[in-house]
PDB file of C-alpha atoms and ligand atoms in Angstrom:
ATOM      1  CA  MET A   1     142.909  45.079  82.339  1.00 44.00           C
ATOM      2  CA  THR A   2     139.643  46.887  83.074  1.00 45.00           C
ATOM      3  CA  LEU A   3     139.583  49.612  85.262  1.00 50.00           C
ATOM      4  CA  ASP A   4     137.039  50.032  88.160  1.00 51.00           C
ATOM      5  CA  ASN A   5     136.905  53.747  88.771  1.00 60.00           C
ATOM      6  CA  GLU A   6     134.344  55.293  86.481  1.00 78.00           C
ATOM      7  CA  LYS A   7     135.902  58.875  86.454  1.00 94.00           C
ATOM      8  CA  ILE A   8     137.853  60.031  83.417  1.00 97.00           C
ATOM      9  CA  GLY A   9     139.795  63.215  83.451  1.00 98.00           C
ATOM     10  CA  VAL A  10     140.008  64.942  79.990  1.00 98.00           C
ATOM     11  CA  LEU A  11     142.531  67.603  79.448  1.00 98.00           C
ATOM     12  CA  ASP A  12     143.303  70.137  76.717  1.00 98.00           C
ATOM     13  CA  SER A  13     144.546  73.652  76.421  1.00 98.00           C
ATOM     14  CA  GLY A  14     141.189  74.958  75.682  1.00 97.00           C
ATOM     15  CA  VAL A  15     137.703  73.900  74.025  1.00 97.00           C
ATOM     16  CA  GLY A  16     139.655  71.744  71.423  1.00 97.00           C
ATOM     17  CA  GLY A  17     139.741  68.695  73.884  1.00 97.00           C
ATOM     18  CA  LEU A  18     135.740  68.766  73.578  1.00 97.00           C
ATOM     19  CA  SER A  19     135.997  67.196  70.092  1.00 96.00           C
ATOM     20  CA  VAL A  20     137.548  64.244  72.003  1.00 97.00           C
ATOM     21  CA  LEU A  21     135.159  64.346  74.926  1.00 97.00           C
ATOM     22  CA  LYS A  22     132.216  64.172  72.406  1.00 96.00           C
ATOM     23  CA  GLU A  23     133.470  60.757  71.267  1.00 97.00           C
ATOM     24  CA  LEU A  24     134.156  59.414  74.589  1.00 97.00           C
ATOM     25  CA  ILE A  25     130.627  60.244  75.636  1.00 96.00           C
ATOM     26  CA  LYS A  26     129.338  58.523  72.497  1.00 96.00           C
ATOM     27  CA  LEU A  27     130.980  55.288  73.202  1.00 96.00           C
ATOM     28  CA  MET A  28     130.779  55.485  77.127  1.00 95.00           C
ATOM     29  CA  PRO A  29     127.754  57.480  78.199  1.00 94.00           C
ATOM     30  CA  ASP A  30     127.879  55.958  81.638  1.00 93.00           C
ATOM     31  CA  LYS A  31     131.062  57.577  82.816  1.00 95.00           C
ATOM     32  CA  ASP A  32     131.716  60.584  85.245  1.00 95.00           C
ATOM     33  CA  TYR A  33     133.785  63.103  83.247  1.00 97.00           C
ATOM     34  CA  LEU A  34     136.019  66.023  84.415  1.00 98.00           C
ATOM     35  CA  PHE A  35     136.995  68.131  81.721  1.00 98.00           C
ATOM     36  CA  LEU A  36     139.718  70.829  82.079  1.00 98.00           C
ATOM     37  CA  GLY A  37     140.806  73.414  79.519  1.00 98.00           C
ATOM     38  CA  ASP A  38     143.850  75.152  80.531  1.00 98.00           C
ATOM     39  CA  THR A  39     142.687  78.326  79.021  1.00 97.00           C
ATOM     40  CA  LYS A  40     145.190  80.433  80.778  1.00 97.00           C
ATOM     41  CA  ASN A  41     148.032  79.035  79.165  1.00 98.00           C
ATOM     42  CA  MET A  42     146.693  78.463  75.701  1.00 97.00           C
ATOM     43  CA  PRO A  43     148.055  77.999  73.068  1.00 98.00           C
ATOM     44  CA  TYR A  44     150.079  75.195  74.071  1.00 98.00           C
ATOM     45  CA  GLY A  45     151.442  74.621  70.492  1.00 98.00           C
ATOM     46  CA  THR A  46     154.224  77.508  70.885  1.00 98.00           C
ATOM     47  CA  LYS A  47     155.142  76.569  74.461  1.00 98.00           C
ATOM     48  CA  THR A  48     158.494  74.843  75.420  1.00 98.00           C
ATOM     49  CA  PRO A  49     158.686  71.153  76.558  1.00 98.00           C
ATOM     50  CA  GLU A  50     159.508  72.536  80.161  1.00 98.00           C
ATOM     51  CA  GLN A  51     156.497  74.753  80.284  1.00 98.00           C
ATOM     52  CA  LEU A  52     154.012  71.934  78.852  1.00 98.00           C
ATOM     53  CA  TYR A  53     155.543  69.696  81.600  1.00 98.00           C
ATOM     54  CA  SER A  54     154.628  72.140  84.212  1.00 98.00           C
ATOM     55  CA  PHE A  55     151.238  72.751  82.984  1.00 98.00           C
ATOM     56  CA  THR A  56     150.322  69.302  82.579  1.00 98.00           C
ATOM     57  CA  LYS A  57     151.538  68.174  85.697  1.00 98.00           C
ATOM     58  CA  LYS A  58     149.284  70.396  87.689  1.00 98.00           C
ATOM     59  CA  ILE A  59     146.302  69.261  85.766  1.00 98.00           C
ATOM     60  CA  LEU A  60     147.360  65.886  86.789  1.00 98.00           C
ATOM     61  CA  ASP A  61     147.476  66.514  90.384  1.00 98.00           C
ATOM     62  CA  PHE A  62     144.293  68.534  90.250  1.00 98.00           C
ATOM     63  CA  PHE A  63     142.589  65.395  88.554  1.00 98.00           C
ATOM     64  CA  ILE A  64     144.016  63.229  91.163  1.00 96.00           C
ATOM     65  CA  SER A  65     142.769  65.495  93.944  1.00 96.00           C
ATOM     66  CA  LYS A  66     139.355  64.892  92.550  1.00 96.00           C
ATOM     67  CA  ASP A  67     140.021  60.987  92.913  1.00 94.00           C
ATOM     68  CA  VAL A  68     140.224  60.390  89.081  1.00 96.00           C
ATOM     69  CA  LYS A  69     142.095  57.336  87.923  1.00 93.00           C
ATOM     70  CA  ASN A  70     142.147  57.623  84.254  1.00 96.00           C
ATOM     71  CA  VAL A  71     143.234  60.613  82.326  1.00 98.00           C
ATOM     72  CA  VAL A  72     142.851  61.225  78.593  1.00 98.00           C
ATOM     73  CA  PHE A  73     145.062  63.653  76.898  1.00 98.00           C
ATOM     74  CA  ALA A  74     142.627  65.225  74.476  1.00 98.00           C
ATOM     75  CA  CYS A  75     145.651  67.287  73.283  1.00 98.00           C
ATOM     76  CA  ASN A  76     148.012  66.295  70.484  1.00 98.00           C
ATOM     77  CA  THR A  77     150.651  68.634  71.965  1.00 98.00           C
ATOM     78  CA  THR A  78     151.010  67.129  75.379  1.00 98.00           C
ATOM     79  CA  SER A  79     150.569  63.710  74.042  1.00 98.00           C
ATOM     80  CA  ALA A  80     153.489  64.351  71.717  1.00 98.00           C
ATOM     81  CA  VAL A  81     155.893  66.176  74.065  1.00 98.00           C
ATOM     82  CA  VAL A  82     155.153  65.309  77.665  1.00 98.00           C
ATOM     83  CA  TYR A  83     153.297  61.937  77.817  1.00 98.00           C
ATOM     84  CA  ASP A  84     156.309  59.703  78.066  1.00 98.00           C
ATOM     85  CA  LYS A  85     157.789  61.558  81.168  1.00 98.00           C
ATOM     86  CA  LEU A  86     154.486  62.156  82.824  1.00 98.00           C
ATOM     87  CA  ASN A  87     153.438  58.508  82.117  1.00 98.00           C
ATOM     88  CA  PHE A  88     156.756  57.263  83.826  1.00 98.00           C
ATOM     89  CA  GLU A  89     156.104  59.538  86.788  1.00 98.00           C
ATOM     90  CA  TYR A  90     152.320  59.241  87.137  1.00 97.00           C
ATOM     91  CA  GLY A  91     151.756  55.659  85.638  1.00 95.00           C
ATOM     92  CA  SER A  92     151.464  53.763  89.203  1.00 95.00           C
ATOM     93  CA  LYS A  93     148.834  56.287  90.133  1.00 94.00           C
ATOM     94  CA  ILE A  94     146.688  56.980  87.076  1.00 95.00           C
ATOM     95  CA  LYS A  95     146.175  55.327  83.561  1.00 96.00           C
ATOM     96  CA  ILE A  96     147.066  58.051  81.002  1.00 97.00           C
ATOM     97  CA  PHE A  97     145.684  57.792  77.363  1.00 98.00           C
ATOM     98  CA  PRO A  98     147.531  59.606  74.828  1.00 98.00           C
ATOM     99  CA  LEU A  99     146.182  60.886  71.570  1.00 96.00           C
ATOM    100  CA  ILE A 100     148.866  60.336  68.818  1.00 97.00           C
ATOM    101  CA  GLN A 101     149.955  57.008  70.055  1.00 96.00           C
ATOM    102  CA  SER A 102     146.360  55.759  70.203  1.00 95.00           C
ATOM    103  CA  ALA A 103     145.329  56.665  66.679  1.00 96.00           C
ATOM    104  CA  ALA A 104     148.500  56.423  64.416  1.00 97.00           C
ATOM    105  CA  LYS A 105     147.298  52.692  63.164  1.00 96.00           C
ATOM    106  CA  SER A 106     143.987  53.961  62.399  1.00 97.00           C
ATOM    107  CA  ALA A 107     145.230  57.240  60.619  1.00 97.00           C
ATOM    108  CA  ILE A 108     146.861  55.344  58.034  1.00 98.00           C
ATOM    109  CA  GLU A 109     144.162  52.504  57.405  1.00 97.00           C
ATOM    110  CA  GLY A 110     143.819  51.969  53.751  1.00 97.00           C
ATOM    111  CA  LEU A 111     146.977  53.801  52.572  1.00 97.00           C
ATOM    112  CA  LYS A 112     149.588  52.163  50.323  1.00 97.00           C
ATOM    113  CA  ASP A 113     153.295  52.425  50.546  1.00 97.00           C
ATOM    114  CA  ASP A 114     154.768  55.812  49.073  1.00 96.00           C
ATOM    115  CA  ASP A 115     151.222  57.502  49.870  1.00 97.00           C
ATOM    116  CA  THR A 116     151.652  60.967  51.660  1.00 98.00           C
ATOM    117  CA  ILE A 117     149.766  61.486  54.657  1.00 98.00           C
ATOM    118  CA  CYS A 118     149.806  65.181  55.853  1.00 98.00           C
ATOM    119  CA  VAL A 119     149.590  66.136  59.417  1.00 98.00           C
ATOM    120  CA  PHE A 120     148.090  69.491  60.476  1.00 98.00           C
ATOM    121  CA  ALA A 121     149.482  70.366  63.928  1.00 98.00           C
ATOM    122  CA  THR A 122     150.662  72.678  66.286  1.00 98.00           C
ATOM    123  CA  ARG A 123     154.196  73.827  66.302  1.00 98.00           C
ATOM    124  CA  ALA A 124     155.245  71.779  69.287  1.00 98.00           C
ATOM    125  CA  THR A 125     153.616  68.610  67.528  1.00 98.00           C
ATOM    126  CA  VAL A 126     155.467  69.339  64.533  1.00 98.00           C
ATOM    127  CA  ASN A 127     158.745  69.606  65.988  1.00 98.00           C
ATOM    128  CA  SER A 128     158.343  66.532  67.971  1.00 98.00           C
ATOM    129  CA  ASN A 129     157.633  64.497  64.738  1.00 98.00           C
ATOM    130  CA  LYS A 130     155.646  62.379  66.794  1.00 98.00           C
ATOM    131  CA  TYR A 131     153.060  61.416  64.014  1.00 98.00           C
ATOM    132  CA  PHE A 132     155.930  60.255  61.914  1.00 98.00           C
ATOM    133  CA  THR A 133     157.489  58.333  64.783  1.00 98.00           C
ATOM    134  CA  GLU A 134     154.264  56.306  65.546  1.00 98.00           C
ATOM    135  CA  ILE A 135     153.462  55.792  61.982  1.00 98.00           C
ATOM    136  CA  ALA A 136     156.886  54.640  61.144  1.00 98.00           C
ATOM    137  CA  LYS A 137     156.406  51.972  63.712  1.00 97.00           C
ATOM    138  CA  ILE A 138     153.653  50.345  61.739  1.00 97.00           C
ATOM    139  CA  ASN A 139     154.660  51.325  58.166  1.00 97.00           C
ATOM    140  CA  ASP A 140     157.842  53.403  57.246  1.00 97.00           C
ATOM    141  CA  LYS A 141     156.826  53.450  53.549  1.00 98.00           C
ATOM    142  CA  ILE A 142     154.257  56.110  54.060  1.00 98.00           C
ATOM    143  CA  ASN A 143     155.435  59.565  53.621  1.00 98.00           C
ATOM    144  CA  VAL A 144     154.618  61.797  56.557  1.00 98.00           C
ATOM    145  CA  LEU A 145     154.400  65.586  55.946  1.00 98.00           C
ATOM    146  CA  ASN A 146     154.108  67.967  58.892  1.00 98.00           C
ATOM    147  CA  VAL A 147     152.428  71.280  58.422  1.00 98.00           C
ATOM    148  CA  ASP A 148     152.855  73.699  61.215  1.00 98.00           C
ATOM    149  CA  CYS A 149     149.566  75.435  61.533  1.00 98.00           C
ATOM    150  CA  THR A 150     150.121  78.011  64.339  1.00 98.00           C
ATOM    151  CA  GLY A 151     147.309  80.472  64.548  1.00 98.00           C
ATOM    152  CA  PHE A 152     144.414  77.810  63.856  1.00 98.00           C
ATOM    153  CA  VAL A 153     143.943  77.376  67.651  1.00 97.00           C
ATOM    154  CA  GLU A 154     143.447  81.095  68.059  1.00 96.00           C
ATOM    155  CA  ILE A 155     140.692  81.173  65.120  1.00 96.00           C
ATOM    156  CA  VAL A 156     138.864  78.434  67.050  1.00 96.00           C
ATOM    157  CA  GLU A 157     139.396  79.946  70.704  1.00 95.00           C
ATOM    158  CA  LYS A 158     138.478  83.547  69.481  1.00 94.00           C
ATOM    159  CA  ARG A 159     135.955  82.590  67.217  1.00 95.00           C
ATOM    160  CA  LEU A 160     137.507  84.300  64.161  1.00 96.00           C
ATOM    161  CA  TYR A 161     136.082  81.905  61.594  1.00 95.00           C
ATOM    162  CA  ASN A 162     134.822  84.417  59.202  1.00 94.00           C
ATOM    163  CA  ASP A 163     137.997  86.675  59.354  1.00 97.00           C
ATOM    164  CA  PRO A 164     139.636  86.988  55.974  1.00 97.00           C
ATOM    165  CA  SER A 165     142.918  86.565  57.544  1.00 98.00           C
ATOM    166  CA  SER A 166     141.675  83.122  59.009  1.00 98.00           C
ATOM    167  CA  ILE A 167     140.633  82.222  55.725  1.00 98.00           C
ATOM    168  CA  ASP A 168     143.888  83.090  54.070  1.00 98.00           C
ATOM    169  CA  LEU A 169     146.073  81.139  56.591  1.00 98.00           C
ATOM    170  CA  ILE A 170     143.824  77.985  56.199  1.00 98.00           C
ATOM    171  CA  LYS A 171     144.405  78.374  52.186  1.00 98.00           C
ATOM    172  CA  GLU A 172     147.926  78.592  52.618  1.00 98.00           C
ATOM    173  CA  LYS A 173     148.268  75.488  54.754  1.00 98.00           C
ATOM    174  CA  LEU A 174     145.792  73.464  52.642  1.00 98.00           C
ATOM    175  CA  LYS A 175     147.890  74.393  49.402  1.00 98.00           C
ATOM    176  CA  ILE A 176     150.782  72.768  51.012  1.00 98.00           C
ATOM    177  CA  ALA A 177     148.890  69.600  51.215  1.00 97.00           C
ATOM    178  CA  LYS A 178     147.333  69.753  47.632  1.00 96.00           C
ATOM    179  CA  GLU A 179     150.875  70.579  46.173  1.00 97.00           C
ATOM    180  CA  ASN A 180     152.236  67.329  47.805  1.00 96.00           C
ATOM    181  CA  CYS A 181     149.518  65.355  46.747  1.00 94.00           C
ATOM    182  CA  ALA A 182     148.533  64.476  50.243  1.00 95.00           C
ATOM    183  CA  LYS A 183     145.964  61.291  50.314  1.00 97.00           C
ATOM    184  CA  ARG A 184     144.716  62.233  53.540  1.00 98.00           C
ATOM    185  CA  ILE A 185     145.184  64.880  56.195  1.00 98.00           C
ATOM    186  CA  ILE A 186     145.219  64.112  59.939  1.00 98.00           C
ATOM    187  CA  LEU A 187     143.620  66.766  62.183  1.00 98.00           C
ATOM    188  CA  GLY A 188     146.551  66.772  64.321  1.00 98.00           C
ATOM    189  CA  CYS A 189     145.417  69.231  66.798  1.00 98.00           C
ATOM    190  CA  THR A 190     142.022  68.576  68.626  1.00 98.00           C
ATOM    191  CA  HIS A 191     140.962  72.211  67.852  1.00 98.00           C
ATOM    192  CA  TYR A 192     140.841  71.445  64.291  1.00 98.00           C
ATOM    193  CA  PRO A 193     137.809  69.510  63.969  1.00 97.00           C
ATOM    194  CA  TYR A 194     135.947  72.864  64.469  1.00 96.00           C
ATOM    195  CA  LEU A 195     137.588  74.039  61.319  1.00 97.00           C
ATOM    196  CA  VAL A 196     136.949  70.830  59.083  1.00 97.00           C
ATOM    197  CA  ASP A 197     133.944  72.356  57.425  1.00 97.00           C
ATOM    198  CA  ILE A 198     135.980  75.241  56.258  1.00 97.00           C
ATOM    199  CA  PHE A 199     138.631  73.048  55.077  1.00 98.00           C
ATOM    200  CA  LYS A 200     136.394  70.802  53.187  1.00 98.00           C
ATOM    201  CA  LYS A 201     135.097  73.839  51.382  1.00 97.00           C
ATOM    202  CA  ILE A 202     138.405  74.960  50.125  1.00 97.00           C
ATOM    203  CA  TYR A 203     140.182  71.469  49.643  1.00 97.00           C
ATOM    204  CA  ASP A 204     138.124  68.340  49.424  1.00 96.00           C
ATOM    205  CA  VAL A 205     140.341  65.588  50.553  1.00 97.00           C
ATOM    206  CA  GLU A 206     139.873  62.927  53.297  1.00 98.00           C
ATOM    207  CA  TYR A 207     140.387  64.164  56.919  1.00 98.00           C
ATOM    208  CA  PHE A 208     141.091  62.029  59.590  1.00 98.00           C
ATOM    209  CA  ASN A 209     140.187  62.852  63.144  1.00 98.00           C
ATOM    210  CA  PRO A 210     142.048  60.939  65.741  1.00 98.00           C
ATOM    211  CA  ALA A 211     139.451  61.130  68.529  1.00 98.00           C
ATOM    212  CA  SER A 212     137.485  58.214  67.889  1.00 96.00           C
ATOM    213  CA  ALA A 213     140.402  55.955  67.565  1.00 97.00           C
ATOM    214  CA  LEU A 214     141.450  57.213  71.094  1.00 98.00           C
ATOM    215  CA  ALA A 215     138.034  56.867  72.380  1.00 98.00           C
ATOM    216  CA  ASP A 216     138.122  52.958  71.289  1.00 97.00           C
ATOM    217  CA  VAL A 217     141.120  52.648  73.237  1.00 97.00           C
ATOM    218  CA  VAL A 218     139.716  54.063  76.435  1.00 97.00           C
ATOM    219  CA  LYS A 219     136.588  52.078  75.984  1.00 96.00           C
ATOM    220  CA  ASN A 220     138.276  48.963  75.748  1.00 95.00           C
ATOM    221  CA  SER A 221     140.146  49.484  79.134  1.00 92.00           C
ATOM    222  CA  MET A 222     137.155  50.448  81.069  1.00 91.00           C
ATOM    223  CA  LYS A 223     134.103  48.316  82.479  1.00 87.00           C
ATOM    224  CA  ASN A 224     130.674  49.089  81.131  1.00 85.00           C
ATOM    225  CA  THR A 225     128.163  50.014  83.491  1.00 86.00           C
ATOM    226  CA  SER A 226     124.449  50.974  83.147  1.00 85.00           C
ATOM    227  CA  LYS A 227     124.434  54.065  85.335  1.00 87.00           C
ATOM    228  CA  THR A 228     123.975  57.728  84.043  1.00 89.00           C
ATOM    229  CA  GLY A 229     127.136  59.767  83.680  1.00 92.00           C
ATOM    230  CA  SER A 230     127.883  63.386  84.489  1.00 94.00           C
ATOM    231  CA  ILE A 231     130.353  66.079  83.021  1.00 95.00           C
ATOM    232  CA  GLN A 232     131.949  68.757  84.856  1.00 97.00           C
ATOM    233  CA  PHE A 233     133.693  71.424  83.218  1.00 97.00           C
ATOM    234  CA  PHE A 234     136.618  73.341  84.415  1.00 98.00           C
ATOM    235  CA  ALA A 235     138.720  76.164  83.007  1.00 98.00           C
ATOM    236  CA  THR A 236     141.806  78.214  84.312  1.00 98.00           C
ATOM    237  CA  LYS A 237     140.706  81.407  82.619  1.00 97.00           C
ATOM    238  CA  SER A 238     137.633  82.976  81.236  1.00 95.00           C
ATOM    239  CA  PRO A 239     134.902  80.498  81.749  1.00 96.00           C
ATOM    240  CA  LYS A 240     132.352  82.647  79.910  1.00 94.00           C
ATOM    241  CA  ASP A 241     134.587  82.784  76.771  1.00 94.00           C
ATOM    242  CA  PHE A 242     134.998  79.007  77.179  1.00 95.00           C
ATOM    243  CA  ILE A 243     131.145  78.470  77.111  1.00 96.00           C
ATOM    244  CA  LEU A 244     130.871  80.644  73.811  1.00 94.00           C
ATOM    245  CA  SER A 245     133.982  78.939  72.002  1.00 93.00           C
ATOM    246  CA  ALA A 246     132.591  75.475  72.989  1.00 94.00           C
ATOM    247  CA  LYS A 247     129.127  75.895  71.127  1.00 90.00           C
ATOM    248  CA  MET A 248     130.111  74.187  68.124  1.00 84.00           C
ATOM    249  CA  PHE A 249     130.426  70.768  70.171  1.00 84.00           C
ATOM    250  CA  PHE A 250     128.854  71.437  73.344  1.00 89.00           C
ATOM    251  CA  ASP A 251     126.080  73.375  74.982  1.00 91.00           C
ATOM    252  CA  VAL A 252     128.050  74.125  78.344  1.00 93.00           C
ATOM    253  CA  GLU A 253     125.990  75.562  81.040  1.00 91.00           C
ATOM    254  CA  LYS A 254     128.546  75.740  83.945  1.00 95.00           C
ATOM    255  CA  VAL A 255     132.262  76.086  83.963  1.00 97.00           C
ATOM    256  CA  GLU A 256     134.130  76.439  87.260  1.00 97.00           C
ATOM    257  CA  LEU A 257     137.177  78.346  87.280  1.00 98.00           C
ATOM    258  CA  VAL A 258     140.215  76.700  88.653  1.00 97.00           C
ATOM    259  CA  GLU A 259     143.506  77.837  89.895  1.00 95.00           C
ATOM    260  CA  LEU A 260     146.409  75.429  89.553  1.00 94.00           C
TER     261      LEU A 260
HETATM  262  N1  DGL B   1     144.346  71.204  71.078  1.00 68.54           N
HETATM  263  C1  DGL B   1     145.776  70.987  71.529  1.00 68.54           C
HETATM  264  C2  DGL B   1     146.307  69.997  70.490  1.00 68.54           C
HETATM  265  O1  DGL B   1     145.727  68.918  70.119  1.00 68.54           O
HETATM  266  C3  DGL B   1     146.525  72.363  71.888  1.00 68.54           C
HETATM  267  C4  DGL B   1     146.305  73.173  70.903  1.00 68.54           C
HETATM  268  C5  DGL B   1     147.104  74.423  71.581  1.00 68.54           C
HETATM  269  O2  DGL B   1     146.703  74.977  72.477  1.00 68.54           O
HETATM  270  O3  DGL B   1     148.048  74.902  70.733  1.00 68.54           O
HETATM  271  O4  DGL B   1     147.465  69.933  70.306  1.00 68.54           O
END
């Protein structure tokens, strides 16, 4: 099925989702994007399913009020914890594209039975075990090792890249992947592509960013047009901070503050 409405709502707790927006724009420069970073409630990874449901529902209602018909969950945590329920409730009004479910197949491409793949993710994503569930549907002989990387999101949002305690935390998590001989590490939180250059300097292994697989899935259900697209940015708190933290992926000029 292809969709007529060219508006695409993209949501995340903050600037992480921009790593997905970048891939969407690469494949579909003709679309009108509305990106919302729920910076007021960031980080999502330490929140309960009830809280995540409430935050995400409000964002969906916001997008619907803007006549958006397609929404991309540029967030592993919401894809893992609240996608099923919200898709059930909103599926007749909008098309929702979740991250993990769209990327699991590509994530294990080229891996063999008994190989270990490591999932770096937020606590909520780890607790959901969603990557394991989705990967097991395709190949249940791949070992999936979840690593709770609580704290990484704050490094990105607060731009603490050079802080010694940030590097210590990153080293501690990479050590787990190394000790378990992981063949590949999934960047299972959309904030982590901001850190991948640091990761690579510390531990040179294959890193998988699920964003491009998700962008492929979205593209396949949209119509191609030749028009010029647009991007509008929204944040629920501190738009100025959003602009600074976004720098690695986007030169954002204007961010509208929204109260949901
Ligand atoms: N970037 C989101 C994810 O992919 C949310 C991270 C957070 O706010 O904890 O999970």
